[in-house]
Tab-separated table of C-alpha atoms and ligand atoms in Angstrom:
chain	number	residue	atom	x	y	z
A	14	UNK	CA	15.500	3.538	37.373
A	15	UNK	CA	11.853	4.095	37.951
A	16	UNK	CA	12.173	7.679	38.003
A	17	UNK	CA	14.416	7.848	34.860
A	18	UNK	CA	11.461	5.897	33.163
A	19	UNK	CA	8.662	8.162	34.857
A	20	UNK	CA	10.683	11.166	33.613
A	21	UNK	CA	10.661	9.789	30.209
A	22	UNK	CA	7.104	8.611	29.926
A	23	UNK	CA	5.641	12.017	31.261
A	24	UNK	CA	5.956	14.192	27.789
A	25	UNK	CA	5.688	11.738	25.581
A	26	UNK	CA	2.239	11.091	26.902
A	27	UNK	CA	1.054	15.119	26.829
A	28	UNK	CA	2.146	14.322	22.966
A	29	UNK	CA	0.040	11.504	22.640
A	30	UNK	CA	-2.832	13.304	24.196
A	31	UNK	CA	-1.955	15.842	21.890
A	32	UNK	CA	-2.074	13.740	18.560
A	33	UNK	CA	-5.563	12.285	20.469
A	34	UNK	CA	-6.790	15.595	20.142
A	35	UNK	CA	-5.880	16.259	16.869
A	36	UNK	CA	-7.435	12.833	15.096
A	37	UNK	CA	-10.445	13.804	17.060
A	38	UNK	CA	-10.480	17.025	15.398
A	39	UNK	CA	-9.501	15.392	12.004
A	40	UNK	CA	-12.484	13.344	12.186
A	41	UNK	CA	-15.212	15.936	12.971
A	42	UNK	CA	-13.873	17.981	10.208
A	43	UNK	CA	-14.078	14.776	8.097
A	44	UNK	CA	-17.713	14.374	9.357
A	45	UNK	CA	-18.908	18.083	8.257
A	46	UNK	CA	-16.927	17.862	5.443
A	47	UNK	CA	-18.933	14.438	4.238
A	48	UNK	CA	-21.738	15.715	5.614
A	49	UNK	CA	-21.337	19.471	3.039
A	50	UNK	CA	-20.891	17.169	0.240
A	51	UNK	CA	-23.721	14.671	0.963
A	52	UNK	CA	-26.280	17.865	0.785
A	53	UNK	CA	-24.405	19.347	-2.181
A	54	UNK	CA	-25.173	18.668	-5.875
A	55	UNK	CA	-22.630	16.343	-7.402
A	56	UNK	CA	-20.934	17.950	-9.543
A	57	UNK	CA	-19.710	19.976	-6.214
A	58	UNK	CA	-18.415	16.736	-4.734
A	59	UNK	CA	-15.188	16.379	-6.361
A	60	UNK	CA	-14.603	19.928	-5.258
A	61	UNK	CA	-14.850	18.851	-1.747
A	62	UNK	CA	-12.964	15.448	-2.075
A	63	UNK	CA	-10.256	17.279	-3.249
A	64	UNK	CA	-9.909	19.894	-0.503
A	65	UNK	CA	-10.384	17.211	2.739
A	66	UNK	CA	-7.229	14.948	1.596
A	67	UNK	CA	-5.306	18.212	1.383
A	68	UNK	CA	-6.283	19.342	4.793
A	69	UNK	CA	-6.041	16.225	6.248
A	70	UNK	CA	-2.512	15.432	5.179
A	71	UNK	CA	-1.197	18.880	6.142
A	72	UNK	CA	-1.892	17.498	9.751
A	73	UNK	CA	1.471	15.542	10.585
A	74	UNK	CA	-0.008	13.530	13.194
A	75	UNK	CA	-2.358	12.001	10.803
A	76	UNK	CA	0.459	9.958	8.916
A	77	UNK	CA	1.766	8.754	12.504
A	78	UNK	CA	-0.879	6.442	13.866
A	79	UNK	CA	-0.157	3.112	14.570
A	80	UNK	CA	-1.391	1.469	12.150
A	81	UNK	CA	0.320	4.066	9.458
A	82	UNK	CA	-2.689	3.967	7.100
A	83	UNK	CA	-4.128	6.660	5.482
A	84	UNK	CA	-7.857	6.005	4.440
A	85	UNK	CA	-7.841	8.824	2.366
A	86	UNK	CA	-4.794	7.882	0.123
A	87	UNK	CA	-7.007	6.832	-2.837
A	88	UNK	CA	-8.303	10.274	-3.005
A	89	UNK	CA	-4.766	12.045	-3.627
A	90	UNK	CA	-3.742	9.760	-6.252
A	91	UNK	CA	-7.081	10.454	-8.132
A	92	UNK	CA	-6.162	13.724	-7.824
A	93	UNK	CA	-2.520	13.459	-8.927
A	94	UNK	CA	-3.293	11.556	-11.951
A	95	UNK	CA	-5.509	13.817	-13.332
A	96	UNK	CA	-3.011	16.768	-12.874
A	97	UNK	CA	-1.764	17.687	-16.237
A	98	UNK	CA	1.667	17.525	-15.645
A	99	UNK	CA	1.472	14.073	-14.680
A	100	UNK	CA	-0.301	13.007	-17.334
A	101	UNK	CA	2.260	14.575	-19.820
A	102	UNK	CA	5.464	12.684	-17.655
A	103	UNK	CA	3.380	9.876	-18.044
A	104	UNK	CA	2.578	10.306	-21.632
A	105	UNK	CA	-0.832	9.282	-20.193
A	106	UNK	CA	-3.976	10.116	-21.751
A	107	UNK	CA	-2.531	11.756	-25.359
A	108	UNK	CA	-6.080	11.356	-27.102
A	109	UNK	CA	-7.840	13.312	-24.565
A	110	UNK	CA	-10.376	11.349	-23.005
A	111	UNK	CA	-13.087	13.824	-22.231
A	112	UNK	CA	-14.185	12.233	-18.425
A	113	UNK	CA	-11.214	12.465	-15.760
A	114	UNK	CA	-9.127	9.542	-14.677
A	115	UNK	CA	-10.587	7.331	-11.982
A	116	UNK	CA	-9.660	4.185	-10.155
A	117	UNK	CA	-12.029	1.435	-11.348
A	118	UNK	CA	-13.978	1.827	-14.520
A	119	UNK	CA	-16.150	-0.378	-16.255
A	120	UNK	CA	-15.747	1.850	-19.870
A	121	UNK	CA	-13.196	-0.025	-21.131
A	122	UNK	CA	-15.115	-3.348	-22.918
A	123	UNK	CA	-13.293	-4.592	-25.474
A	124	UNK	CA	-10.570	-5.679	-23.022
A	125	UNK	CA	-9.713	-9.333	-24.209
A	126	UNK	CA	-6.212	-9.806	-22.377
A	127	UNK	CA	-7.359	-10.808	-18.575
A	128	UNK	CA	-6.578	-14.633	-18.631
A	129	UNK	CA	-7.983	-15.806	-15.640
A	130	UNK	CA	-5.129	-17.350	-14.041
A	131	UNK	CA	-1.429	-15.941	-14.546
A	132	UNK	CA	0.071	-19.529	-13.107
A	133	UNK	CA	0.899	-20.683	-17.087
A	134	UNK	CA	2.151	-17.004	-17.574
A	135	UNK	CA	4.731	-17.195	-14.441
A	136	UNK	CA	5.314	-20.693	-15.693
A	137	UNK	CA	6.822	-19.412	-19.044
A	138	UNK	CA	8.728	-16.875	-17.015
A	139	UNK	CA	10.402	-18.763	-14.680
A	140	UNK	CA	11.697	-21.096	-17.967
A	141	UNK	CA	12.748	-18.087	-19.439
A	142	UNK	CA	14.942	-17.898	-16.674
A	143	UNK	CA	13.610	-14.448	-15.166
A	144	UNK	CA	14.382	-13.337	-11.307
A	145	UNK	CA	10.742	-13.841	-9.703
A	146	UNK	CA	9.650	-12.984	-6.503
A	147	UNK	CA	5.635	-12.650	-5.893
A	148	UNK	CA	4.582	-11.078	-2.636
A	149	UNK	CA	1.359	-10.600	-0.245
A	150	UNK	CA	0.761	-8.637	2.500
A	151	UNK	CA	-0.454	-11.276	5.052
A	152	UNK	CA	-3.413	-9.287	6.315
A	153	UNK	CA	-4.778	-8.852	2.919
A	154	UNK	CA	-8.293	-9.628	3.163
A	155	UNK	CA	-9.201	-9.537	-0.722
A	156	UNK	CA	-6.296	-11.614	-1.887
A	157	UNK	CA	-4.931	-13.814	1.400
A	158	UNK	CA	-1.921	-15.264	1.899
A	159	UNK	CA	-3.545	-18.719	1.952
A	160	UNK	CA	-4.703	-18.239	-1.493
A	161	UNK	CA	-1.820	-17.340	-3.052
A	162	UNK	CA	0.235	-20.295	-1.205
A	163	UNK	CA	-2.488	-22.652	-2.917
A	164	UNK	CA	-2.070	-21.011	-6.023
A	165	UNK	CA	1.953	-21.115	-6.326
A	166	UNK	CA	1.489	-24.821	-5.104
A	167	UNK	CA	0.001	-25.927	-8.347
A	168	UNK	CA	3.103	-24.522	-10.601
A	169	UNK	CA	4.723	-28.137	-8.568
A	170	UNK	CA	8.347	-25.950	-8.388
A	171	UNK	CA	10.706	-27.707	-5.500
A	172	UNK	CA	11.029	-26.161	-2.236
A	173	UNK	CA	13.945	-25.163	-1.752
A	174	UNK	CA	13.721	-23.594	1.612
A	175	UNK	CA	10.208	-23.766	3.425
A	176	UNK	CA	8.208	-21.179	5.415
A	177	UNK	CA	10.542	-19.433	7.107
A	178	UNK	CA	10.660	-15.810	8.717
A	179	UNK	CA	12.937	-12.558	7.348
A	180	UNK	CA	14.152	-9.446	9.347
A	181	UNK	CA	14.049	-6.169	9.154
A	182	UNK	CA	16.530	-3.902	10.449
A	183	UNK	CA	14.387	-2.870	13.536
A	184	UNK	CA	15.137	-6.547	14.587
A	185	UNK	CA	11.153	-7.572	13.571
A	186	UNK	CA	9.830	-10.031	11.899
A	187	UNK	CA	9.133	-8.876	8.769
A	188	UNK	CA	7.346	-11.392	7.074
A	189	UNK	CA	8.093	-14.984	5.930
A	190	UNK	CA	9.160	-16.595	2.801
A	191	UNK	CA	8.889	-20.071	0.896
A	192	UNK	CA	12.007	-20.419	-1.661
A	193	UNK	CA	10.564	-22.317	-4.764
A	194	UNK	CA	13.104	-23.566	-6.968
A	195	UNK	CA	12.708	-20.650	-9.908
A	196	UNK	CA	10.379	-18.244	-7.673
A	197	UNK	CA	10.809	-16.531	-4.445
A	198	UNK	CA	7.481	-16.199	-2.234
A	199	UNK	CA	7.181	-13.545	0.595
A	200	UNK	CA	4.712	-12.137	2.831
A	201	UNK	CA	4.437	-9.066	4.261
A	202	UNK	CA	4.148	-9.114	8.289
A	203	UNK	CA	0.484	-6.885	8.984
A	204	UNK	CA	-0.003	-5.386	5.401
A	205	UNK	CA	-2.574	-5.358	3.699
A	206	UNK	CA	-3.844	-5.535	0.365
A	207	UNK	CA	-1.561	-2.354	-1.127
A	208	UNK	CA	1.807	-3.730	0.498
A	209	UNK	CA	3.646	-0.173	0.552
A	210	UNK	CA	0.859	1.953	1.667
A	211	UNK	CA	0.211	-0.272	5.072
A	212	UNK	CA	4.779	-1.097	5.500
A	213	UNK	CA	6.198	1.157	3.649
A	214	UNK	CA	9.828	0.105	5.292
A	215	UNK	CA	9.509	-3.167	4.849
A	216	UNK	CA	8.341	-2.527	1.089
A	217	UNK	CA	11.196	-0.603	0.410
A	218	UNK	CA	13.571	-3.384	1.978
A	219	UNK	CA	11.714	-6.547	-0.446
A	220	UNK	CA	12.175	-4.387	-3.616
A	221	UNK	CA	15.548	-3.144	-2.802
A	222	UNK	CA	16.908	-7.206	-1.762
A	223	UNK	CA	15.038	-7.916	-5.037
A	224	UNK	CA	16.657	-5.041	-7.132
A	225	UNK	CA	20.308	-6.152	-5.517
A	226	UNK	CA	18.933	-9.799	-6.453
A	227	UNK	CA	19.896	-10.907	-2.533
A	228	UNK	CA	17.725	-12.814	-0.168
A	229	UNK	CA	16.054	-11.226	2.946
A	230	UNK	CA	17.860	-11.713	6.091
A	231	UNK	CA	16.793	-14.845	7.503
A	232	UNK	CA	18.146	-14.296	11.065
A	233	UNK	CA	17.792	-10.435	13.158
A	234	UNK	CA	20.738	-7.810	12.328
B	410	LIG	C1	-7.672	13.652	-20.292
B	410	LIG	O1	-7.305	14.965	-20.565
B	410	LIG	C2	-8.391	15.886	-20.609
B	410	LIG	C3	-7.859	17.239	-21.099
B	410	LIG	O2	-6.694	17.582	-20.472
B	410	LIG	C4	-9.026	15.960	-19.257
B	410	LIG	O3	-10.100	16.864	-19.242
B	410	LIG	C5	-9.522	14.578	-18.882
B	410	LIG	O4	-10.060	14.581	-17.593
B	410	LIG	C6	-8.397	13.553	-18.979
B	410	LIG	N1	-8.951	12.207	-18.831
B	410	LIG	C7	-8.295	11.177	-18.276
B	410	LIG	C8	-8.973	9.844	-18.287
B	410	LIG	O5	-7.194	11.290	-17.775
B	411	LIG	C1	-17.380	6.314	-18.461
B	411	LIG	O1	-17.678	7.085	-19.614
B	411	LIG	C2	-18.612	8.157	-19.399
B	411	LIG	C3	-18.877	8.892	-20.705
B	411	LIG	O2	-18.477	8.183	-21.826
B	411	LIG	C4	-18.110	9.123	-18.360
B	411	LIG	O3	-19.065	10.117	-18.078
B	411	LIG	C5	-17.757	8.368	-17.067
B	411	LIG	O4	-17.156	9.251	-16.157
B	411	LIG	C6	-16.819	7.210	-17.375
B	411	LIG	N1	-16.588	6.438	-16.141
B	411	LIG	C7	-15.399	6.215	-15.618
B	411	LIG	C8	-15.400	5.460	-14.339
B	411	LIG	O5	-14.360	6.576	-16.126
């Protein structure tokens, strides 16, 4: 027995020592490369942005760590949405705005329709008898769990079923959920504030149970 196991343990750790080396490597290239741009001129800086995510991601250890998150994911969608043949599948961006698309932006200041709570909006949902399930990655520093349990507590639905823990089919627990009479409320075990980037498998499973309109599992398959 402890010889099958030794046997087994021995290349999987030359791998690991392997990917090590590799993230090691990843990271002083990261470091030059930051460093290049930081003595650059700006407008050289998107140049460089745009070839580190590329170089980084062609590395198929990177995507394996543990904890499955890439730090330079924002960088890739930048640069996807500003590709042109996105923007025309998207019909994005039709009156040519002459600056590139970016992530946050303060340009836009006419924007009147940000109500500061969407509670009386999911209200007049849930009467119009919509399928509604709200979800939060339960390491979510920016917009906790807590909060959001607080918040949904002031629409005073009935609980249906309380706190109580859903599976994924690697037997985990995948998160919990509180059934609200009208609303469906589940958390997302260890993600964080972008659910799919951080569990992408347990993503996939909460939109396709809400898709197939069936509950999680509440017990390991
Ligand atoms: C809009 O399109 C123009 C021309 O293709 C491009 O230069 C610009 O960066 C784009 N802007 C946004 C916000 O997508
Ligand atoms: C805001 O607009 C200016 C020019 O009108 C542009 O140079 C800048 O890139 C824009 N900022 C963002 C974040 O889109």
């Amino acid at each position: 027995m402890n010889i099958h196991l030794m046997a087994a343990i021995k290349p999987s750790t030359n791998t690991l020592m392997y990917t090590k080396l590799w993230i090691c490597i990843v990271y002083i290239l990261q470091l030059v490369l930051i460093a290049i741009s930081a003595a650059l001129p700006l407008e050289n800086f998107h140049m460089i942005r745009g070839v580190a995510p590329r170089l980084i991601s062609n590395i198929d250890e990177w995507h394996r760590r543990p904890s499955g998150y890439d730090p330079c994911l924002s960088d890739y969608t930048e640069i996807y949405m500003n590709r042109p043949d996105v923007q025309k599948a998207l019909h994005a961006n039709i009156t040519r705005i002459p600056y590139p698309w970016t992530h946050c932006s303060n340009n836009i200041t006419f924007w009147s329709d940000a109500p500061s709570s969407i509670l009386p909006i999911i209200s007049k949902l849930i009467a119009g008898g919509l399928r509604i399930w709200v979800y939060s990655g339960d390491t979510d520093g920016r917009i906790p769990v807590t909060a959001t349990r607080l918040s949904l507590k002031k629409l005073g639905l009935k609980i249906n079923q309380d706190w109580s823990p859903w599976y994924t089919d690697k037997k985990q627990v995948g998160g919990w959920t509180v059934e609200y009479e009208g609303l469906m409320f589940v958390t997302v075990r260890g993600a964080g504030h972008q659910v799919p980037s951080f569990k992408p498998r347990q993503a996939l499973q909460l939109l396709v149970h809400f898709l197939a309109n069936k509950k999680l599992p509440s017990a390991p398959f």
